C-alpha cells in the first residue's frame, strides 16, 4: 500500500499505483480531492507532456503546487493518465 501524508492528514492511499522516475502516482479516486485546490502552474516534460498542478490545503495550511498530474500524457506515459503525484514536503511511503 502507498500513502501520501501532509500536515498530519492522509491525502492519498492505495494498493494500486504507478511509479515513474521514483515518484508514486496515485489513482485519482484514491486521493482526497477535498484537499486539492486548482493551481495555474503548468510545466512541460519532454516525454510525459504538460503537467498541471494542485495546491494541497489541510487545516488552513497551503502547500503550493504540491501535487501534479498529466491531463493528456504523451503515449510513453499513458500509464499515469488519471493519476496524481506529490512532492514539496508531502510524505509518500509504500
Short mmCIF file of C-alpha atoms in Angstrom, two decimals:
data_model
loop_
_atom_site.label_atom_id
_atom_site.label_comp_id
_atom_site.label_asym_id
_atom_site.label_seq_id
_atom_site.Cartn_x
_atom_site.Cartn_y
_atom_site.Cartn_z
CA UNK A 1 0.00 0.00 0.00
CA UNK A 2 1.18 3.51 -0.81
CA UNK A 3 0.20 6.51 1.28
CA UNK A 4 0.71 10.28 0.97
CA UNK A 5 0.55 12.46 4.11
CA UNK A 6 0.91 16.14 4.81
CA UNK A 7 0.25 18.31 7.87
CA UNK A 8 -0.94 15.27 9.83
CA UNK A 9 -3.52 14.15 7.27
CA UNK A 10 -3.61 11.19 4.91
CA UNK A 11 -4.30 12.72 1.50
CA UNK A 12 -3.96 9.60 -0.67
CA UNK A 13 -3.88 5.87 -0.05
CA UNK A 14 -3.98 2.96 -2.50
CA UNK A 15 -2.84 -0.59 -3.12
CA UNK A 16 -2.54 0.23 -6.82
CA UNK A 17 -0.28 2.97 -8.14
CA UNK A 18 2.29 3.72 -10.81
CA UNK A 19 5.96 4.54 -10.18
CA UNK A 20 7.65 6.81 -12.72
CA UNK A 21 11.09 8.34 -12.18
CA UNK A 22 10.86 7.42 -8.49
CA UNK A 23 7.52 9.23 -7.99
CA UNK A 24 4.41 7.38 -6.89
CA UNK A 25 1.35 8.30 -8.95
CA UNK A 26 -1.91 7.56 -7.13
CA UNK A 27 -5.13 6.79 -8.98
CA UNK A 28 -7.35 9.88 -8.88
CA UNK A 29 -10.05 8.01 -6.94
CA UNK A 30 -7.53 7.21 -4.15
CA UNK A 31 -6.84 10.90 -3.47
CA UNK A 32 -8.85 13.04 -1.05
CA UNK A 33 -9.98 15.63 -3.58
CA UNK A 34 -11.25 17.93 -0.81
CA UNK A 35 -7.65 18.93 0.00
CA UNK A 36 -6.72 19.76 -3.62
CA UNK A 37 -7.15 23.28 -4.97
CA UNK A 38 -6.56 24.11 -8.63
CA UNK A 39 -3.32 25.92 -9.41
CA UNK A 40 -2.46 27.93 -12.51
CA UNK A 41 1.01 26.35 -12.67
CA UNK A 42 1.97 24.18 -15.66
CA UNK A 43 5.29 22.60 -16.61
CA UNK A 44 6.38 20.52 -19.57
CA UNK A 45 8.24 17.23 -19.58
CA UNK A 46 9.67 16.20 -22.96
CA UNK A 47 8.38 12.64 -22.73
CA UNK A 48 5.35 12.89 -20.40
CA UNK A 49 3.77 16.10 -21.69
CA UNK A 50 2.26 19.11 -19.94
CA UNK A 51 1.74 18.79 -16.19
CA UNK A 52 -0.94 20.65 -14.24
CA UNK A 53 -0.71 21.30 -10.51
CA UNK A 54 -2.82 21.46 -7.37
CA UNK A 55 -2.16 23.25 -4.11
CA UNK A 56 -2.66 20.93 -1.12
CA UNK A 57 -4.64 22.52 1.71
CA UNK A 58 -5.02 20.86 5.11
CA UNK A 59 -6.37 22.58 8.22
CA UNK A 60 -5.92 26.03 6.68
CA UNK A 61 -2.30 25.47 5.67
CA UNK A 62 -1.46 25.58 1.96
CA UNK A 63 1.36 23.70 0.23
CA UNK A 64 1.60 25.45 -3.16
CA UNK A 65 1.84 23.20 -6.21
CA UNK A 66 2.48 20.11 -4.05
CA UNK A 67 0.51 17.78 -6.33
CA UNK A 68 0.75 17.32 -10.08
CA UNK A 69 -0.84 15.30 -12.85
CA UNK A 70 -0.77 14.96 -16.62
CA UNK A 71 -4.28 15.55 -18.04
CA UNK A 72 -3.20 14.40 -21.51
CA UNK A 73 0.05 12.46 -21.13
CA UNK A 74 2.07 11.52 -24.17
CA UNK A 75 1.91 7.89 -25.33
CA UNK A 76 5.12 7.00 -23.47
CA UNK A 77 3.43 7.99 -20.19
CA UNK A 78 -0.05 6.60 -20.85
CA UNK A 79 0.11 4.60 -17.58
CA UNK A 80 -0.14 7.79 -15.47
CA UNK A 81 -3.31 9.12 -17.10
CA UNK A 82 -5.81 9.71 -14.29
CA UNK A 83 -3.09 9.65 -11.61
CA UNK A 84 -1.75 12.29 -9.20
CA UNK A 85 1.74 12.55 -7.64
CA UNK A 86 3.05 14.61 -4.72
CA UNK A 87 6.20 16.45 -3.61
CA UNK A 88 7.21 19.60 -1.67
CA UNK A 89 7.15 18.03 1.78
CA UNK A 90 4.27 15.62 1.21
CA UNK A 91 5.47 12.35 2.72
CA UNK A 92 4.91 9.45 0.35
CA UNK A 93 5.61 5.92 1.52
CA UNK A 94 4.98 2.41 0.33
#
